[in-house]
Amino acid sequence: MSILRLSAFTLAAAVLATAPAKAQPVAQTIQVSKDNRTIAITATDKVIVMADTATVHIGFIAYGPDSDAAYATGSRISNAIIKALAAAGVPHDAIESENQNVSPVQEYQIDKLTPAEKAQRKFQVVQGWTVRTPADDAAKILDLAVKAGANQSGQIDWNLKDENTPQAEAAGKALQRARIVAAEMAKGLNVKLGALLYANNETQAEPPRPLMQAMAKSSAMAAPAPLAINPRRIEKSATVYAVFAIE
């Protein structure tokens, strides 16, 4: 058996000749013999599309001198945020609770405050939600929540309504790349590339995206405009293992 390897465009390839042996591809065994010569290619390609949906993380933290006072403040802010979103036409089922907690404030959290400030921060209420919305409305949703009291907000997850179409497109591009490289290898061996015998697609993990965070601060100034937020581009990649016949 003779083996030829090629590295180009992040490709790894092997040519299997005429000796009676067995090759072990990703998901099946290809029988290599005098009557079944093959070229095996692994190729990776990708597509990049603009996100069309967003999940906006919003929330708040409120304090009080005791548990009841902190809870009362938290309840007021909590309902104000949900009311603001509802008034803007955000569907009820697009809003999901993420966390909520009423607890004492630890001393290390307030050790740099004055005694008077410490007295007003004995307990805290923390609550958060996620809001699913069209990508173009993410800035508006964040702005509404922050102005209603969501002072622990800003993380946005960018997504696609249809994950399958760009993934399939990436796999198709990878297969086409594999076919081009296989054809060039066949030319170098003075043989003709035949039909595709087998193909396997492996989805690649998406690279992590940095997340933006924002906090609201009380102010007597006029309400500012929403933050300038643009949807992120989403990369979908695929790795294809393809086996072609040699004629």
mmCIF file of C-alpha atoms in Angstrom:
data_model
loop_
_atom_site.group_PDB
_atom_site.id
_atom_site.type_symbol
_atom_site.label_atom_id
_atom_site.label_comp_id
_atom_site.label_asym_id
_atom_site.label_seq_id
_atom_site.Cartn_x
_atom_site.Cartn_y
_atom_site.Cartn_z
ATOM 1 C CA MET A 1 0.000 0.000 0.000
ATOM 2 C CA SER A 2 1.321 3.474 -0.828
ATOM 3 C CA ILE A 3 0.140 6.625 0.937
ATOM 4 C CA LEU A 4 0.309 10.261 -0.248
ATOM 5 C CA ARG A 5 -0.568 13.138 2.099
ATOM 6 C CA LEU A 6 -1.504 16.712 1.136
ATOM 7 C CA SER A 7 -1.955 19.780 3.340
ATOM 8 C CA ALA A 8 -3.784 22.744 1.809
ATOM 9 C CA PHE A 9 -6.738 24.884 2.881
ATOM 10 C CA THR A 10 -6.720 23.069 6.227
ATOM 11 C CA LEU A 11 -7.122 19.747 4.392
ATOM 12 C CA ALA A 12 -5.630 16.351 5.222
ATOM 13 C CA ALA A 13 -5.742 13.736 2.484
ATOM 14 C CA ALA A 14 -4.567 10.190 1.826
ATOM 15 C CA VAL A 15 -4.430 8.214 -1.401
ATOM 16 C CA LEU A 16 -4.843 4.453 -1.059
ATOM 17 C CA ALA A 17 -3.367 2.386 -3.921
ATOM 18 C CA THR A 18 -3.737 -1.220 -5.006
ATOM 19 C CA ALA A 19 -2.362 -3.394 -2.182
ATOM 20 C CA PRO A 20 -5.015 -5.595 -0.502
ATOM 21 C CA ALA A 21 -5.394 -3.752 2.809
ATOM 22 C CA LYS A 22 -8.050 -2.036 4.855
ATOM 23 C CA ALA A 23 -8.356 1.752 5.377
ATOM 24 C CA GLN A 24 -10.119 3.059 8.488
ATOM 25 C CA PRO A 25 -12.112 6.270 7.760
ATOM 26 C CA VAL A 26 -14.181 8.211 10.286
ATOM 27 C CA ALA A 27 -17.352 6.144 10.363
ATOM 28 C CA GLN A 28 -16.888 3.033 8.222
ATOM 29 C CA THR A 29 -14.297 0.650 6.766
ATOM 30 C CA ILE A 30 -13.434 1.161 3.117
ATOM 31 C CA GLN A 31 -12.242 -2.038 1.427
ATOM 32 C CA VAL A 32 -9.183 -1.273 -0.731
ATOM 33 C CA SER A 33 -8.356 -3.729 -3.484
ATOM 34 C CA LYS A 34 -7.431 -3.990 -7.134
ATOM 35 C CA ASP A 35 -11.039 -3.341 -8.051
ATOM 36 C CA ASN A 36 -11.718 -0.654 -5.434
ATOM 37 C CA ARG A 37 -9.110 2.098 -5.408
ATOM 38 C CA THR A 38 -10.000 5.274 -3.531
ATOM 39 C CA ILE A 39 -8.908 8.769 -2.571
ATOM 40 C CA ALA A 40 -9.960 9.882 0.946
ATOM 41 C CA ILE A 41 -10.161 13.595 1.773
ATOM 42 C CA THR A 42 -10.974 15.537 4.950
ATOM 43 C CA ALA A 43 -12.020 19.144 4.281
ATOM 44 C CA THR A 44 -13.353 21.991 6.418
ATOM 45 C CA ASP A 45 -15.293 25.046 5.277
ATOM 46 C CA LYS A 46 -17.630 27.625 6.804
ATOM 47 C CA VAL A 47 -20.347 30.180 6.185
ATOM 48 C CA ILE A 48 -20.914 33.424 8.086
ATOM 49 C CA VAL A 49 -24.407 34.856 8.491
ATOM 50 C CA MET A 50 -25.863 37.739 10.465
ATOM 51 C CA ALA A 51 -27.795 36.817 13.618
ATOM 52 C CA ASP A 52 -31.541 37.364 13.296
ATOM 53 C CA THR A 53 -32.603 36.662 16.893
ATOM 54 C CA ALA A 54 -31.272 37.757 20.279
ATOM 55 C CA THR A 55 -31.638 36.661 23.879
ATOM 56 C CA VAL A 56 -31.189 39.681 26.137
ATOM 57 C CA HIS A 57 -30.258 39.057 29.777
ATOM 58 C CA ILE A 58 -31.734 41.647 32.122
ATOM 59 C CA GLY A 59 -31.892 41.910 35.900
ATOM 60 C CA PHE A 60 -31.420 44.060 38.974
ATOM 61 C CA ILE A 61 -30.055 44.157 42.500
ATOM 62 C CA ALA A 62 -31.832 46.109 45.243
ATOM 63 C CA TYR A 63 -30.927 46.663 48.905
ATOM 64 C CA GLY A 64 -32.713 47.320 52.183
ATOM 65 C CA PRO A 65 -32.011 47.678 55.914
ATOM 66 C CA ASP A 66 -33.920 44.429 56.533
ATOM 67 C CA SER A 67 -35.388 41.576 54.571
ATOM 68 C CA ASP A 68 -38.886 43.060 54.302
ATOM 69 C CA ALA A 69 -37.642 46.429 53.104
ATOM 70 C CA ALA A 70 -35.325 44.874 50.530
ATOM 71 C CA TYR A 71 -38.120 42.631 49.279
ATOM 72 C CA ALA A 72 -40.527 45.556 48.959
ATOM 73 C CA THR A 73 -38.007 47.508 46.893
ATOM 74 C CA GLY A 74 -37.232 44.467 44.792
ATOM 75 C CA SER A 75 -40.919 43.800 44.168
ATOM 76 C CA ARG A 76 -41.447 47.361 42.965
ATOM 77 C CA ILE A 77 -38.508 47.224 40.552
ATOM 78 C CA SER A 78 -39.362 43.711 39.365
ATOM 79 C CA ASN A 79 -42.920 44.594 38.432
ATOM 80 C CA ALA A 80 -41.875 47.900 36.871
ATOM 81 C CA ILE A 81 -39.499 46.074 34.514
ATOM 82 C CA ILE A 82 -42.083 43.499 33.438
ATOM 83 C CA LYS A 83 -44.720 46.219 33.020
ATOM 84 C CA ALA A 84 -42.388 48.248 30.789
ATOM 85 C CA LEU A 85 -41.692 45.244 28.577
ATOM 86 C CA ALA A 86 -45.382 44.355 28.338
ATOM 87 C CA ALA A 87 -46.289 47.948 27.450
ATOM 88 C CA ALA A 88 -43.775 47.796 24.605
ATOM 89 C CA GLY A 89 -45.515 44.732 23.173
ATOM 90 C CA VAL A 90 -43.015 42.072 24.248
ATOM 91 C CA PRO A 91 -44.935 38.743 24.332
ATOM 92 C CA HIS A 92 -45.307 37.197 27.765
ATOM 93 C CA ASP A 93 -43.857 33.870 26.609
ATOM 94 C CA ALA A 94 -40.729 35.634 25.311
ATOM 95 C CA ILE A 95 -39.736 36.509 28.896
ATOM 96 C CA GLU A 96 -38.307 33.753 31.109
ATOM 97 C CA SER A 97 -37.137 33.995 34.719
ATOM 98 C CA GLU A 98 -33.448 33.228 35.083
ATOM 99 C CA ASN A 99 -32.797 33.720 38.801
ATOM 100 C CA GLN A 100 -34.201 35.383 41.932
ATOM 101 C CA ASN A 101 -32.823 35.563 45.440
ATOM 102 C CA VAL A 102 -33.346 37.370 48.742
ATOM 103 C CA SER A 103 -30.334 37.148 51.065
ATOM 104 C CA PRO A 104 -28.231 38.984 53.658
ATOM 105 C CA VAL A 105 -25.399 41.099 52.322
ATOM 106 C CA GLN A 106 -21.982 39.736 53.287
ATOM 107 C CA GLU A 107 -19.717 42.054 55.251
ATOM 108 C CA TYR A 108 -16.924 41.941 52.692
ATOM 109 C CA GLN A 109 -19.328 43.330 50.090
ATOM 110 C CA ILE A 110 -19.840 46.555 52.023
ATOM 111 C CA ASP A 111 -16.667 46.889 54.069
ATOM 112 C CA LYS A 112 -15.688 50.102 52.245
ATOM 113 C CA LEU A 113 -19.044 51.823 52.814
ATOM 114 C CA THR A 114 -19.822 54.310 55.556
ATOM 115 C CA PRO A 115 -21.751 53.100 58.624
ATOM 116 C CA ALA A 116 -24.882 54.857 57.354
ATOM 117 C CA GLU A 117 -24.587 53.167 53.950
ATOM 118 C CA LYS A 118 -23.968 49.794 55.568
ATOM 119 C CA ALA A 119 -27.151 50.188 57.611
ATOM 120 C CA GLN A 120 -29.165 50.539 54.387
ATOM 121 C CA ARG A 121 -27.585 47.484 52.777
ATOM 122 C CA LYS A 122 -28.182 44.680 55.220
ATOM 123 C CA PHE A 123 -30.237 42.623 52.760
ATOM 124 C CA GLN A 124 -30.363 42.339 48.996
ATOM 125 C CA VAL A 125 -32.787 41.144 46.330
ATOM 126 C CA VAL A 126 -31.387 39.871 43.037
ATOM 127 C CA GLN A 127 -33.546 38.905 40.066
ATOM 128 C CA GLY A 128 -32.905 38.223 36.385
ATOM 129 C CA TRP A 129 -34.727 37.267 33.186
ATOM 130 C CA THR A 130 -33.979 36.450 29.571
ATOM 131 C CA VAL A 131 -35.956 38.112 26.788
ATOM 132 C CA ARG A 132 -36.101 36.571 23.314
ATOM 133 C CA THR A 133 -36.498 39.154 20.575
ATOM 134 C CA PRO A 134 -35.623 39.874 16.935
ATOM 135 C CA ALA A 135 -31.977 40.890 16.713
ATOM 136 C CA ASP A 136 -32.806 44.418 15.584
ATOM 137 C CA ASP A 137 -34.862 44.976 18.756
ATOM 138 C CA ALA A 138 -32.159 43.938 21.235
ATOM 139 C CA ALA A 139 -31.054 47.512 21.979
ATOM 140 C CA LYS A 140 -34.665 48.616 22.539
ATOM 141 C CA ILE A 141 -35.357 45.752 24.962
ATOM 142 C CA LEU A 142 -32.199 46.500 26.944
ATOM 143 C CA ASP A 143 -33.020 50.219 27.032
ATOM 144 C CA LEU A 144 -36.568 49.611 28.282
ATOM 145 C CA ALA A 145 -35.380 47.286 31.030
ATOM 146 C CA VAL A 146 -32.527 49.498 32.225
ATOM 147 C CA LYS A 147 -34.718 52.604 32.370
ATOM 148 C CA ALA A 148 -37.269 50.612 34.409
ATOM 149 C CA GLY A 149 -34.604 49.692 36.985
ATOM 150 C CA ALA A 150 -32.706 46.711 35.552
ATOM 151 C CA ASN A 151 -29.281 47.781 36.822
ATOM 152 C CA GLN A 152 -27.632 44.378 36.225
ATOM 153 C CA SER A 153 -28.224 43.897 32.502
ATOM 154 C CA GLY A 154 -26.538 43.755 29.151
ATOM 155 C CA GLN A 155 -25.442 40.256 28.148
ATOM 156 C CA ILE A 156 -26.825 39.352 24.726
ATOM 157 C CA ASP A 157 -26.745 35.929 23.063
ATOM 158 C CA TRP A 158 -27.019 36.129 19.269
ATOM 159 C CA ASN A 159 -28.743 33.274 17.455
ATOM 160 C CA LEU A 160 -30.376 32.145 14.232
ATOM 161 C CA LYS A 161 -33.996 31.121 13.728
ATOM 162 C CA ASP A 162 -32.839 28.534 11.207
ATOM 163 C CA GLU A 163 -29.638 26.782 12.298
ATOM 164 C CA ASN A 164 -29.881 23.996 9.718
ATOM 165 C CA THR A 165 -29.634 25.940 6.448
ATOM 166 C CA PRO A 166 -26.234 27.597 7.085
ATOM 167 C CA GLN A 167 -24.908 24.345 8.567
ATOM 168 C CA ALA A 168 -25.936 22.464 5.442
ATOM 169 C CA GLU A 169 -24.373 25.170 3.280
ATOM 170 C CA ALA A 170 -21.075 24.837 5.172
ATOM 171 C CA ALA A 171 -21.126 21.063 4.669
ATOM 172 C CA GLY A 172 -21.819 21.514 0.974
ATOM 173 C CA LYS A 173 -18.875 23.898 0.600
ATOM 174 C CA ALA A 174 -16.604 21.504 2.471
ATOM 175 C CA LEU A 175 -17.638 18.615 0.217
ATOM 176 C CA GLN A 176 -16.999 20.717 -2.884
ATOM 177 C CA ARG A 177 -13.555 21.619 -1.565
ATOM 178 C CA ALA A 178 -12.853 17.937 -0.919
ATOM 179 C CA ARG A 179 -13.862 17.091 -4.496
ATOM 180 C CA ILE A 180 -11.561 19.780 -5.966
ATOM 181 C CA VAL A 181 -8.546 18.601 -3.964
ATOM 182 C CA ALA A 182 -9.277 14.950 -4.779
ATOM 183 C CA ALA A 183 -9.418 15.799 -8.482
ATOM 184 C CA GLU A 184 -6.023 17.509 -8.296
ATOM 185 C CA MET A 185 -4.539 14.525 -6.504
ATOM 186 C CA ALA A 186 -5.980 12.139 -9.090
ATOM 187 C CA LYS A 187 -4.439 14.247 -11.863
ATOM 188 C CA GLY A 188 -1.048 13.993 -10.158
ATOM 189 C CA LEU A 189 -1.405 10.193 -10.084
ATOM 190 C CA ASN A 190 -2.412 10.058 -13.763
ATOM 191 C CA VAL A 191 -5.789 8.592 -12.912
ATOM 192 C CA LYS A 192 -9.345 9.846 -13.242
ATOM 193 C CA LEU A 193 -11.455 10.768 -10.227
ATOM 194 C CA GLY A 194 -14.591 8.687 -10.015
ATOM 195 C CA ALA A 195 -17.820 8.838 -8.068
ATOM 196 C CA LEU A 196 -18.210 9.809 -4.426
ATOM 197 C CA LEU A 197 -18.431 6.583 -2.416
ATOM 198 C CA TYR A 198 -18.901 7.894 1.104
ATOM 199 C CA ALA A 199 -19.172 11.209 2.995
ATOM 200 C CA ASN A 200 -19.414 12.056 6.670
ATOM 201 C CA ASN A 201 -20.182 15.489 8.136
ATOM 202 C CA GLU A 202 -18.889 16.648 11.521
ATOM 203 C CA THR A 203 -20.263 19.890 13.003
ATOM 204 C CA GLN A 204 -17.645 22.228 14.430
ATOM 205 C CA ALA A 205 -18.047 24.089 17.720
ATOM 206 C CA GLU A 206 -18.617 27.821 17.386
ATOM 207 C CA PRO A 207 -15.896 30.096 18.773
ATOM 208 C CA PRO A 208 -16.836 31.949 21.977
ATOM 209 C CA ARG A 209 -18.039 35.509 21.550
ATOM 210 C CA PRO A 210 -17.267 38.316 24.012
ATOM 211 C CA LEU A 211 -20.421 39.478 25.760
ATOM 212 C CA MET A 212 -21.365 43.063 26.448
ATOM 213 C CA GLN A 213 -22.603 44.079 29.901
ATOM 214 C CA ALA A 214 -24.240 47.291 31.084
ATOM 215 C CA MET A 215 -25.426 48.748 34.382
ATOM 216 C CA ALA A 216 -27.924 51.493 34.981
ATOM 217 C CA LYS A 217 -27.277 54.390 37.338
ATOM 218 C CA SER A 218 -29.859 56.713 38.742
ATOM 219 C CA SER A 219 -29.607 60.231 37.384
ATOM 220 C CA ALA A 220 -31.606 63.401 37.252
ATOM 221 C CA MET A 221 -30.531 63.933 33.648
ATOM 222 C CA ALA A 222 -32.863 63.393 30.714
ATOM 223 C CA ALA A 223 -33.232 59.775 29.658
ATOM 224 C CA PRO A 224 -30.431 58.857 27.233
ATOM 225 C CA ALA A 225 -30.930 57.188 23.868
ATOM 226 C CA PRO A 226 -30.597 53.387 23.687
ATOM 227 C CA LEU A 227 -27.113 51.992 23.378
ATOM 228 C CA ALA A 228 -25.844 51.491 19.832
ATOM 229 C CA ILE A 229 -25.939 47.701 19.481
ATOM 230 C CA ASN A 230 -25.457 45.778 16.256
ATOM 231 C CA PRO A 231 -26.230 42.070 15.755
ATOM 232 C CA ARG A 232 -23.253 39.745 15.649
ATOM 233 C CA ARG A 233 -22.202 37.589 12.730
ATOM 234 C CA ILE A 234 -22.502 33.864 13.385
ATOM 235 C CA GLU A 235 -20.071 31.358 11.922
ATOM 236 C CA LYS A 236 -21.189 27.852 11.022
ATOM 237 C CA SER A 237 -18.490 25.391 9.978
ATOM 238 C CA ALA A 238 -18.439 21.758 8.954
ATOM 239 C CA THR A 239 -15.771 19.117 8.413
ATOM 240 C CA VAL A 240 -16.474 16.527 5.742
ATOM 241 C CA TYR A 241 -14.694 13.193 5.283
ATOM 242 C CA ALA A 242 -15.185 12.067 1.697
ATOM 243 C CA VAL A 243 -14.042 8.953 -0.168
ATOM 244 C CA PHE A 244 -13.902 9.021 -3.968
ATOM 245 C CA ALA A 245 -13.320 6.171 -6.386
ATOM 246 C CA ILE A 246 -10.336 6.170 -8.753
ATOM 247 C CA GLU A 247 -11.072 5.078 -12.316
#
